[in-house]
Coordinates of C-alpha atoms and ligand atoms in Angstrom, one line a residue:
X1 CA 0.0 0.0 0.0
X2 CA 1.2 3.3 -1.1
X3 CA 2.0 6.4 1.4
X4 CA 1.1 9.9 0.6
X5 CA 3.7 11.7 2.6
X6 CA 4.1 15.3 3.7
X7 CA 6.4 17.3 1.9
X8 CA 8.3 20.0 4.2
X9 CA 11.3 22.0 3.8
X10 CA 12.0 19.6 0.5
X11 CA 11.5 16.6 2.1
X12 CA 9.1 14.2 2.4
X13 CA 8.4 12.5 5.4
X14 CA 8.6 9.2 6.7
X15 CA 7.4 6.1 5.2
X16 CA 5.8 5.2 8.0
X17 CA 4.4 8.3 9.4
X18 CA 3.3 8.0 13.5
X19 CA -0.7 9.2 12.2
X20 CA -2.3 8.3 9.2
X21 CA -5.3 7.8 7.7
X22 CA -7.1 5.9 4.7
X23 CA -7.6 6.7 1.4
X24 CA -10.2 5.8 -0.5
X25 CA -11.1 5.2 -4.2
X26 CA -14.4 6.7 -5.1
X27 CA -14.7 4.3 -7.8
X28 CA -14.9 1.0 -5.8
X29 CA -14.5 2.3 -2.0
X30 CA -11.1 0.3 -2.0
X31 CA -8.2 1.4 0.3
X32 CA -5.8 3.4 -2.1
X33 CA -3.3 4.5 0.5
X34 CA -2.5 5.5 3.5
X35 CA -2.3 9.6 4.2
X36 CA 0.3 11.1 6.7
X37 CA -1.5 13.3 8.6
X38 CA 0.8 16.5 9.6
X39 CA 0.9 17.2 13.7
X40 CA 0.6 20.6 15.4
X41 CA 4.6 20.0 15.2
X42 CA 4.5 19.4 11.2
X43 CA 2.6 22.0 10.6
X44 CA 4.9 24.7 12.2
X45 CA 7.8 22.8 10.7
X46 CA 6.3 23.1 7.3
X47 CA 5.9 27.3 8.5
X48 CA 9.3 27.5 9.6
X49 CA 11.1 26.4 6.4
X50 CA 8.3 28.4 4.1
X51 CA 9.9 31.6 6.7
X52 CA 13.3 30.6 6.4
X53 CA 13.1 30.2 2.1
X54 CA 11.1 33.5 1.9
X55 CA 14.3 35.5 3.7
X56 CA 16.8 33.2 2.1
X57 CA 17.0 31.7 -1.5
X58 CA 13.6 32.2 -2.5
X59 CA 13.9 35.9 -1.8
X60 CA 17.1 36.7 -3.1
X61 CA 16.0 35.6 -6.5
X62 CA 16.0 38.2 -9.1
X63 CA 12.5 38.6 -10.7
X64 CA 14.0 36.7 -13.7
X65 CA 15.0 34.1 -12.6
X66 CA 12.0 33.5 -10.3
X67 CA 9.8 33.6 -13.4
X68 CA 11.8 30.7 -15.0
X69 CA 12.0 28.9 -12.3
X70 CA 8.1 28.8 -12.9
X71 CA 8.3 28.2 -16.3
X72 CA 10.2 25.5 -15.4
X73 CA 7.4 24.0 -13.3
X74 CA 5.0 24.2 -16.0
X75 CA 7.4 22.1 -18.2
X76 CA 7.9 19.5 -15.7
X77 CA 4.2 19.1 -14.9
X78 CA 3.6 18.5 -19.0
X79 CA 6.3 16.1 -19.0
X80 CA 4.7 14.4 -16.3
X81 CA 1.7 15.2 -17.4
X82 CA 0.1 11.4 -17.4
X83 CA 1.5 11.4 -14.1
X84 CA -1.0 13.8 -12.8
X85 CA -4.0 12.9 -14.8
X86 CA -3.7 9.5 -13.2
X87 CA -3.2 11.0 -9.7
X88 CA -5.9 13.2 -10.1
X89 CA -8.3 10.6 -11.7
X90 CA -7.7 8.1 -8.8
X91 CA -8.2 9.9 -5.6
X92 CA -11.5 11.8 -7.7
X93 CA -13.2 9.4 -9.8
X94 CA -13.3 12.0 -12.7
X95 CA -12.6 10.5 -16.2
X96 CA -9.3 10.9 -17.3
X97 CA -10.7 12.9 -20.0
X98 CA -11.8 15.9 -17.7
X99 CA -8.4 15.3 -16.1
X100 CA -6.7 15.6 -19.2
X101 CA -8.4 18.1 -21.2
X102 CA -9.4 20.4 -18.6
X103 CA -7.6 20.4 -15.2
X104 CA -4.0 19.0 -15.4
X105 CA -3.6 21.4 -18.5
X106 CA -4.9 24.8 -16.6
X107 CA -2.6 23.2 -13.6
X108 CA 0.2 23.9 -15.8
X109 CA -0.8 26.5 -17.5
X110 CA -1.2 28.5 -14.0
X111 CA 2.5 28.7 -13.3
X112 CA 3.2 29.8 -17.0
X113 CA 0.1 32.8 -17.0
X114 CA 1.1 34.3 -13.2
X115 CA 4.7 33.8 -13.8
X116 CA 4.3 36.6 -16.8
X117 CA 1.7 38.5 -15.5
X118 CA 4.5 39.6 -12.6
X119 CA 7.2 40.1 -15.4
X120 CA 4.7 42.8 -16.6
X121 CA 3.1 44.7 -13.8
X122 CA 3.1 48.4 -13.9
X123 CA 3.4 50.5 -10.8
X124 CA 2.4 53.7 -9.2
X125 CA 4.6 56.9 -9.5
X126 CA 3.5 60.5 -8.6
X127 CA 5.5 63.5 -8.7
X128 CA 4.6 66.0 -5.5
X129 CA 5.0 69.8 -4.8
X130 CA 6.9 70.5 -1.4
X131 CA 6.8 74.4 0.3
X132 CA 10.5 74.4 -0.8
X133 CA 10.2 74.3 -4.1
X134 CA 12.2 71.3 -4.7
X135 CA 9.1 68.9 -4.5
X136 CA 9.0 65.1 -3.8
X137 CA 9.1 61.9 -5.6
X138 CA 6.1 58.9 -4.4
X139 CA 6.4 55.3 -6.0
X140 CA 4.8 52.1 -4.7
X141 CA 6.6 48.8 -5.1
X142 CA 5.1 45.6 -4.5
X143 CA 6.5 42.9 -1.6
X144 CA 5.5 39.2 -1.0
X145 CA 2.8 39.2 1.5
X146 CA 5.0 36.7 2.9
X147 CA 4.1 32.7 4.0
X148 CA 0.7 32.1 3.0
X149 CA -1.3 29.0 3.8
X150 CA -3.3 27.4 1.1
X151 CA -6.4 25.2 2.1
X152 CA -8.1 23.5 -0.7
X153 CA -11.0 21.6 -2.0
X154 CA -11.9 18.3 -3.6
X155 CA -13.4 18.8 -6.5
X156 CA -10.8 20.0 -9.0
X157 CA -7.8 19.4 -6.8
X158 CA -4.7 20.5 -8.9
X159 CA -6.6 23.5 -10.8
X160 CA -7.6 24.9 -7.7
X161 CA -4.3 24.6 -5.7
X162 CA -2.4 25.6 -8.6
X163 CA -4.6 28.8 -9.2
X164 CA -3.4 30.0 -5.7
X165 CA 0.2 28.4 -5.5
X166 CA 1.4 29.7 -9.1
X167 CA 0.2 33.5 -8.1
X168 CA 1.8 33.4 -5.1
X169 CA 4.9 32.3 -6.0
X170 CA 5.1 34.5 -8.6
X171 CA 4.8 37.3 -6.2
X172 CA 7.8 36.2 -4.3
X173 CA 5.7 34.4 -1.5
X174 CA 6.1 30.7 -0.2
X175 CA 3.1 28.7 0.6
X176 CA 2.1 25.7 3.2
X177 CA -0.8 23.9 1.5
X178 CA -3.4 21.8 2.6
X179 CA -4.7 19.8 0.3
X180 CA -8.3 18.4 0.9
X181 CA -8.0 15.1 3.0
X182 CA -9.9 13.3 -0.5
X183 CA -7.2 14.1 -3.1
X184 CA -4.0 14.4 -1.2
X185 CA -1.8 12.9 -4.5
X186 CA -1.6 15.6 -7.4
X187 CA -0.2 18.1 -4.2
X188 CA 2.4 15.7 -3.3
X189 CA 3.3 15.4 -7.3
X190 CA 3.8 18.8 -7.3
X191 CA 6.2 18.4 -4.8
X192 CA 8.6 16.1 -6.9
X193 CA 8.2 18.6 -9.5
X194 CA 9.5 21.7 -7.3
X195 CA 12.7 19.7 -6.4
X196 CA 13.1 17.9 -9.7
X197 CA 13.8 22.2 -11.5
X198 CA 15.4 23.0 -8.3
X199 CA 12.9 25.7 -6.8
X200 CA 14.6 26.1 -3.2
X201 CA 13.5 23.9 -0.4
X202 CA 10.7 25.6 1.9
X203 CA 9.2 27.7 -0.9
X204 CA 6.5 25.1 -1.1
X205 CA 5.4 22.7 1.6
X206 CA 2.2 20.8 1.6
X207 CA 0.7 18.9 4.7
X208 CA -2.3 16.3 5.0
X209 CA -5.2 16.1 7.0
X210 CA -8.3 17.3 8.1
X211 CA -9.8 20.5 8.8
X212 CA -11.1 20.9 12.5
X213 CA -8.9 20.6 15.2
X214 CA -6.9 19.1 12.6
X215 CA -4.2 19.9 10.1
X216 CA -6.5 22.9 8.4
X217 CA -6.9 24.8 12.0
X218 CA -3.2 24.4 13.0
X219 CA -2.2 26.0 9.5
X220 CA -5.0 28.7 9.9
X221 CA -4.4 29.2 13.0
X222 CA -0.3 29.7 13.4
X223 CA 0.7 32.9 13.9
X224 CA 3.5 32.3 11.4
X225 CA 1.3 32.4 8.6
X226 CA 1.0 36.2 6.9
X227 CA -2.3 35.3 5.0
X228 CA -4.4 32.7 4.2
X229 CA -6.4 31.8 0.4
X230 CA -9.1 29.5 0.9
X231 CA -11.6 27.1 -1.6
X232 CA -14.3 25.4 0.3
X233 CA -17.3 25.3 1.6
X234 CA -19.2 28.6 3.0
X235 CA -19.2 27.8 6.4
X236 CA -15.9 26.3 6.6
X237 CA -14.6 29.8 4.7
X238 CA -16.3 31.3 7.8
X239 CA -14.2 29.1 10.6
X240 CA -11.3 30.1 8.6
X241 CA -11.9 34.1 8.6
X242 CA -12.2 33.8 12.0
X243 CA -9.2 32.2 12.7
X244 CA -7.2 34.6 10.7
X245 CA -8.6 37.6 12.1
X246 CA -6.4 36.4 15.3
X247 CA -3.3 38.5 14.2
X248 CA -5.5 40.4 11.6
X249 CA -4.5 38.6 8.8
X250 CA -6.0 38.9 5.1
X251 CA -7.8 36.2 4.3
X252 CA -9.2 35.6 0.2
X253 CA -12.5 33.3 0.6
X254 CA -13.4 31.1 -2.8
X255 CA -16.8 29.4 -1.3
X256 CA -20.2 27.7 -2.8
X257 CA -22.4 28.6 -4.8
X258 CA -26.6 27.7 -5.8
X259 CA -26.3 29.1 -9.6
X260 CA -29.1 29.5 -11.9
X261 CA -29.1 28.9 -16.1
X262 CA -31.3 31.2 -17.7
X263 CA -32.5 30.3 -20.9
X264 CA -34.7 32.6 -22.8
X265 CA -36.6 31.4 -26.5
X266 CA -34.5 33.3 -28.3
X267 CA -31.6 31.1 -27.5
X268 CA -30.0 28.9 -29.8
X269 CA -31.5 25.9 -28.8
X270 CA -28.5 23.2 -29.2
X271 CA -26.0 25.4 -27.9
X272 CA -28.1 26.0 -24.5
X273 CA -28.8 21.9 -23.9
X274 CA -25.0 21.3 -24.2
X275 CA -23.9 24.1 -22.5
X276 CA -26.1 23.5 -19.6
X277 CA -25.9 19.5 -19.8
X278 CA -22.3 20.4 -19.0
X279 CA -22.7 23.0 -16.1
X280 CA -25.1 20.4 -14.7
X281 CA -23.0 17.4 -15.0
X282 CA -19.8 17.5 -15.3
X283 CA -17.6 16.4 -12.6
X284 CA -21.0 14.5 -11.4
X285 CA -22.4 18.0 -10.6
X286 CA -19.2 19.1 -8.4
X287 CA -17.6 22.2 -9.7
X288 CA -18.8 25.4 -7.9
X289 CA -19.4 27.5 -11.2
X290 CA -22.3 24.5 -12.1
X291 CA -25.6 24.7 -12.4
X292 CA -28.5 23.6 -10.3
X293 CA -31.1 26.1 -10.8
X294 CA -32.6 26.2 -14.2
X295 CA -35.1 28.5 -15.6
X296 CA -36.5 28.4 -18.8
X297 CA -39.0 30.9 -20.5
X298 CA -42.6 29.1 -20.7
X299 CA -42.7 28.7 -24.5
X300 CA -39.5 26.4 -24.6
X301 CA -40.0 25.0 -21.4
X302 CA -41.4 21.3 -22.4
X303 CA -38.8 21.2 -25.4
X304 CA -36.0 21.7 -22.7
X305 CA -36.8 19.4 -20.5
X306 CA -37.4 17.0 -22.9
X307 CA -33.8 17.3 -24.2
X308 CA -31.6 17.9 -21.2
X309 CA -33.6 14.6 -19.9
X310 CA -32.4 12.9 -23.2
X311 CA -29.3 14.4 -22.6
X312 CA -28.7 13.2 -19.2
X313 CA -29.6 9.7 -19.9
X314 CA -27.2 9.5 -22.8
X315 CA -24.4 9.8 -20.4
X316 CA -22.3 7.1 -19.5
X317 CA -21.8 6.4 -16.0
X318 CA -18.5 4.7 -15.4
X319 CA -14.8 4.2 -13.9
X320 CA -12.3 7.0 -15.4
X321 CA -10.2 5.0 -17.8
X322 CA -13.6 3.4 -19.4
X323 CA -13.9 4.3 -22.8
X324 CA -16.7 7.1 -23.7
X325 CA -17.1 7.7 -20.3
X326 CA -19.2 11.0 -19.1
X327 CA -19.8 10.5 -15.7
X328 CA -17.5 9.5 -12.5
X329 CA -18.5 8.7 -8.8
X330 CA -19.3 11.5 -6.2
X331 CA -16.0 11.9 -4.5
X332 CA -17.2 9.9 -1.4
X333 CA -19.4 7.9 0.2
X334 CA -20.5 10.4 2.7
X335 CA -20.8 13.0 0.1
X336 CA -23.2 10.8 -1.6
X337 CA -25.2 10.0 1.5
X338 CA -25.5 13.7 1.5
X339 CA -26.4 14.0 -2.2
X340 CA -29.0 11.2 -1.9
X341 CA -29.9 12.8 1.0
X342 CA -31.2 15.4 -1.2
X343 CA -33.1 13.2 -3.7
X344 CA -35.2 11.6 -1.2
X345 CA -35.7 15.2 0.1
X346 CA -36.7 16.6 -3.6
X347 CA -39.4 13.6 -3.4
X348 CA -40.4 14.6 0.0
X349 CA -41.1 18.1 -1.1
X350 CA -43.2 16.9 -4.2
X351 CA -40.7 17.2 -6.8
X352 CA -41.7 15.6 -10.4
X353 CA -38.6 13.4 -10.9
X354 CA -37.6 13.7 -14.5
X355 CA -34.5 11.4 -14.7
X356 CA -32.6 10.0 -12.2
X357 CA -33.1 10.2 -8.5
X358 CA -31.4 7.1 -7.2
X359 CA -28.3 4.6 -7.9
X360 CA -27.2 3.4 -11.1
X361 CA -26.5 -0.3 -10.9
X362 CA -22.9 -1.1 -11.3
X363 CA -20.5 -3.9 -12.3
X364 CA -18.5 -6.1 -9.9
X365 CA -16.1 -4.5 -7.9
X366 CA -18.0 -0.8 -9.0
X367 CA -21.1 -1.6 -7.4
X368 CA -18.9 -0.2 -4.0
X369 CA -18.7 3.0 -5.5
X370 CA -20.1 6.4 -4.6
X371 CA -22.0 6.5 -8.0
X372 CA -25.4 8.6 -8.0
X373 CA -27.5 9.0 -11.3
X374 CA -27.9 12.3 -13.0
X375 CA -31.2 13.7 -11.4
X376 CA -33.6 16.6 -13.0
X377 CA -36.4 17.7 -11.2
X378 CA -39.6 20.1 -12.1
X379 CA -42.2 21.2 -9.9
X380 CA -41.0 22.5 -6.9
X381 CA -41.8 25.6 -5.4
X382 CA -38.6 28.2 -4.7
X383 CA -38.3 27.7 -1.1
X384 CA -37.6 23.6 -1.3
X385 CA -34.3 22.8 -0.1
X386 CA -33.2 21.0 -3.3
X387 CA -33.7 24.6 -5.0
X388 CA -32.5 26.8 -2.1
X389 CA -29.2 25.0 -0.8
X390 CA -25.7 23.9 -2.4
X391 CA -25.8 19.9 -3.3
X392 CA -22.8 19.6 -5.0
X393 CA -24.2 16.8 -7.3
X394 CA -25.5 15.6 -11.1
X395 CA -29.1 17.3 -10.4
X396 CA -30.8 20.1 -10.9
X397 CA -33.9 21.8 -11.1
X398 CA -35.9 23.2 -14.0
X399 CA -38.5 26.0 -13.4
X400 CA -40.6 27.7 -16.1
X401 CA -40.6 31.9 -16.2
X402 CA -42.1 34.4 -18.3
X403 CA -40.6 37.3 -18.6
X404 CA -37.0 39.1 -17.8
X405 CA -38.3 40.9 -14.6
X406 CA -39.3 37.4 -13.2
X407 CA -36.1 36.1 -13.7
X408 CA -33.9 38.3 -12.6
X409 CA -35.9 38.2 -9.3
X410 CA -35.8 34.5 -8.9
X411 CA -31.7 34.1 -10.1
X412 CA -31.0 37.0 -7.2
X413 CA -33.3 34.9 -4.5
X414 CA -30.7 33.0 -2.7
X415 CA -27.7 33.8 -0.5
X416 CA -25.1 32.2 -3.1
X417 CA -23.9 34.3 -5.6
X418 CA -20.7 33.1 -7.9
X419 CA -21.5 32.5 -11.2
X420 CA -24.8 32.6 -13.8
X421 CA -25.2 31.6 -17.3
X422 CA -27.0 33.4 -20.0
X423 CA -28.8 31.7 -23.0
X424 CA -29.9 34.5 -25.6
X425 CA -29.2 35.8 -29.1
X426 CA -30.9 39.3 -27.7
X427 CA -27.5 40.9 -26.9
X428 CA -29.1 44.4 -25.4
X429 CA -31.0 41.7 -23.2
X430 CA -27.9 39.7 -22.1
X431 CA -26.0 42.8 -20.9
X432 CA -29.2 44.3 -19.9
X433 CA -29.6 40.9 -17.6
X434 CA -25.7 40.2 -17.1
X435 CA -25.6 43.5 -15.3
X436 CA -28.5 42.7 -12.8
X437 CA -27.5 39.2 -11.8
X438 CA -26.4 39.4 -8.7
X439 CA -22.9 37.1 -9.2
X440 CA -19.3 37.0 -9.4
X441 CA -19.1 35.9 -13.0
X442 CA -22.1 35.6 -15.5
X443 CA -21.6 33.7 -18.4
X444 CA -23.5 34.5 -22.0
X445 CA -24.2 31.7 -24.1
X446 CA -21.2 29.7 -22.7
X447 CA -20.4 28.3 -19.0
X448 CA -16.9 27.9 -17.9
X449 CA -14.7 29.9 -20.5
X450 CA -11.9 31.7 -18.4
X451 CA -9.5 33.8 -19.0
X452 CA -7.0 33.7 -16.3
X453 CA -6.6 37.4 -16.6
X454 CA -10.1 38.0 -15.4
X455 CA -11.5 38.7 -12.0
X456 CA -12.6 35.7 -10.3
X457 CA -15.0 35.6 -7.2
X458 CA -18.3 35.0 -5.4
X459 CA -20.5 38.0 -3.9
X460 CA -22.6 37.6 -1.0
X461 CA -22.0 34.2 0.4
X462 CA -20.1 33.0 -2.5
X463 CA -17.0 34.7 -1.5
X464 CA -15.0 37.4 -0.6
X465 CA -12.0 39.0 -2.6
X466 CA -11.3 38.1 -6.0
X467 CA -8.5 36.6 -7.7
X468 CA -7.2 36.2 -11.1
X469 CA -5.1 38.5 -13.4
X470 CA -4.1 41.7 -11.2
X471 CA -6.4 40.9 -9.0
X472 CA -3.9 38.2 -7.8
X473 CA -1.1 40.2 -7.7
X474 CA -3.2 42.8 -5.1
X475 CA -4.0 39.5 -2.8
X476 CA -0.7 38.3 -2.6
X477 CA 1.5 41.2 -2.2
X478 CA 1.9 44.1 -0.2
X479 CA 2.1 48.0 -1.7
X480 CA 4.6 49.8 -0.4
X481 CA 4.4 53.8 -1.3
X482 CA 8.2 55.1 -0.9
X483 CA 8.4 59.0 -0.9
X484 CA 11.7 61.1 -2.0
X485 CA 12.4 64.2 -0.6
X486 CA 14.7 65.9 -3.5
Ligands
NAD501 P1 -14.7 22.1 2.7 O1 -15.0 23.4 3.1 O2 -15.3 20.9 3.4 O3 -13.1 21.8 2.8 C1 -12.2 22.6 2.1 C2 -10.9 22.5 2.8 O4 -11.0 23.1 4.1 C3 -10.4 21.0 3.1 O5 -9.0 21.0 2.8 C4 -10.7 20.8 4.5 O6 -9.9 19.9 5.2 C5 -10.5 22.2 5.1 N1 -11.1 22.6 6.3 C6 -12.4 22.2 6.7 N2 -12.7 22.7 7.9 C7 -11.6 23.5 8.3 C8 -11.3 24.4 9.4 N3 -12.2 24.5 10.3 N4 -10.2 25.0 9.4 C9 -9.3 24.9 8.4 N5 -9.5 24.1 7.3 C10 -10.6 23.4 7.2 O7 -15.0 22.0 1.1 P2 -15.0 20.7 0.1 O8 -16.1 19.8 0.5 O9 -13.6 20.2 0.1 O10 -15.3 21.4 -1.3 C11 -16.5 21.6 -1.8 C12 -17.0 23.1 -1.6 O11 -16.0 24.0 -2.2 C13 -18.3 23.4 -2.2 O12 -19.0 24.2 -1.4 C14 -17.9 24.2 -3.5 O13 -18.9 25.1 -4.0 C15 -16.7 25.0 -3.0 N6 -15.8 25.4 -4.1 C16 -15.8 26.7 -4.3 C17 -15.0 27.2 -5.4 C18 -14.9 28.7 -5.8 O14 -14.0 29.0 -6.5 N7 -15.8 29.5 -5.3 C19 -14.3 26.3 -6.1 C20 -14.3 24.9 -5.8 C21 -15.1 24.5 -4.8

């Protein structure tokens, strides 16, 4: 049986490390490997040597050099790019194809996007009049925040850490992450890569474990850490603003979301089914831009839910190397007692079940998995859980409207607010609507295009602070005004 090991100050730990726990495959519920899970002690281990790199090799880097260093990074993750798809695919579930054609690619591509971004930022400069006469020059100049702890989700494991890790380096910062205690592999991966192009020891440390009075609340909570970014859940984001306002520490909060598809009849048709078959199901429903609020203008209603039912059920369920597969497992058997836990609620409510609902039978070995099937529901009124709270599964529900106004309204009822998507050929009525949503990002006739220079963020419970493109670079350094007295 494998260990996943800790990787601190360059090093991994023991083989046998004194606490660890199991990990297990979402496809079959078979032990995968054992997890080291980092102590109090780790933990400020992993803090001193990201402390020690930032004051010594790391930070005596010329800008240059740093950003080839990062190139670098990105070259060894492509190289090992099959490496990391079946990492990734393992301790998720996901088919290899999402892996390889979505995730592992952005992972690299992180490092390489950052890495120039820094090369090119402009700063401020401002020319002053003094009583003397002989006036004053201001310029800002940007520092690493310093160590910042990274504490990450499940559901797209190397994207996510990466999309924090890579900006932060690139701003002269080292990192502690915590990977989610489901998909500890692809971070530990990474780790081989750092050493492999020589990026100094300390810079980047990653430590296992859990979140609560676990590994999660010793890195949040060590006074050694200068900030923390977070992806997670809304309450957990919550915890962990709290523990970082011991010290006053910024914190950058990437949390759930509830989002709604709006399709209008003056979409084009085929484009809308796919692109919403995909925000619904992808990733079996767990990606925190999806879908699982659907409203579709009265006159194309029946047609819609006709075909994304069709759609649904043409997807093939299966293990991530399977050929034509669509669909993985949920990422765990607890998140799919909480997922089922929802379908049976749906019912309760009075949902019309349209597909789905319940457990796809399974081969063999598979029928241990945490498989659920795609689920569309109609029929329920707007204050049913199914429609008001955060699954984080294949499902969603489909809810005729007639008319912009109405719409708008029912998007904007609900305390998530990351991401929308827009399905119109009208385009005074998607910016018209764009505008209004109350959401990070709204998408129009697409889902899930990004630009890496874009800002990218929840509003109300969804998040707070945004990331991406400059808006990075403001999160993970400091701005330091320097004024000359000539
Ligand atoms: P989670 O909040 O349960 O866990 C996230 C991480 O936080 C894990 O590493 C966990 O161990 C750690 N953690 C938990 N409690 C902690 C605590 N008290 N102190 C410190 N660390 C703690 O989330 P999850 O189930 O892994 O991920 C799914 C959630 O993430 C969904 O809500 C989804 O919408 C959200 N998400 C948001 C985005 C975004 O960009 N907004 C992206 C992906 C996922």
């Amino acid at each position: 049986m494998k260990t996943i090991r800790n990787f601190i100050a360059g090093q991994f730990g023991p083989a046998e490390p004194p606490s660890a726990f199991d990990k297990r495959s979402p496809v079959d519920n078979r032990v995968i490997a054992r997890v080291a899970e980092a102590s109090r002690a780790d933990v400020d281990a992993a803090v001193v040597a990201a402390r020690a790199a930032l004051h010594g090799p790391w930070g005596q880097l010329t800008l240059a050099d740093r950003v080839d260093l990062l190139h670098a990074v990105a070259d060894e993750m492509t190289r090992r790019f099959d490496d990391f798809v079946a990492a990734e695919a393992e301790d998720t579930g996901m088919p290899a194809s999402v892996a390889r054609h979505a995730f592992v690619p952005r992972g690299a591509a992180n490092f390489k996007v950052f890495a120039d971004m820094v090369k090119n930022v402009p700063t401020e400069f401002f020319e002053m009049a003094t009583p003397d006469g002989k006036g004053a020059l201001n310029y800002a100049i940007r520092r690493p925040v310093g160590v910042v702890g990274v504490v990450c989700p499940w559901n797209a494991p190397l994207l996510l850490m990466t999309w924090k890790v890579a900006p932060a380096l690139a701003c002269g910062n080292t990192v502690v992450v915590k990977p989610s205690e489901e998909t500890p592999q692809t971070a530990v991966l990474l780790g081989e890569v750092m050493n492999a192009v020589g990026v100094p020891a300390g810079v980047y440390n990653v430590v296992h474990g859990f979140g609560p009075g676990s590994t999660g609340e010793f890195l949040t909570t060590h006074e050694g850490v200068d900030a923390i970014t977070f992806t997670g859940e809304t309450r957990t984001g919550a915890a962990i603003m709290q523990a970082a306002a011991v010290g006053a520490r910024p914190v950058s909060l990437e949390m759930g979301g509830k989002n709604a598809a709006i399709v209008f009849e003056d979409c084009d048709f085929a484009a809308a089914i796919e692109g919403t078959l995909r925000s619904c199901f992808v990733n079996t429903g767990q990606v925190c831009l999806g879908t699982e609020r659907v409203y579709v203008q009265r006159g194309l209603f029946e047609r819609f839910v006709a075909a994304l039912k069709a759609g649904a059920e043409k997807l093939k369920i299966g293990a991530p190397f399977e050929e034509g597969v669509g669909m993985g497992p949920l990422i765990s058997q607890e998140h799919r007692q909480k997922v089922l836990g929802y379908y049976q609620r749906a019912v309760d409510e009075g949902a019309t079940v349209v597909t789905g609902g319940g457990v796809p039978v399974m081969p063999g070995a598979l029928a241990e998995g945490a498989w659920v099937q795609p689920t569309i529901w109609t029929g329920l009124p707007e204050t049913a859980a199914v429609v008001r709270e955060e699954i984080f599964g294949p499902c969603c529900h489909i809810r005729p409207f007639d008319n912009e106004a109405e719409v708008i309204a029912l998007a904007n009822d609900n305390g998530y607010g990351l991401s929308s998507a827009i399905w119109t050929t009208d385009l005074a009525r998607a910016h018209r609507v764009a505008a209004r949503i109350e959401a990070g990002i709204v998408w129009v006739n697409s889902w899930f295009l990004r630009d890496l220079r874009t800002p990218f963020g929840g509003m109300k419970q969804s998040g707070i602070g945004r990331e991406g493109g400059v808006h990075s670079l403001e999160f993970y350094t400091e701005l330091k005004n320097v004024c000359v007295k000539l």
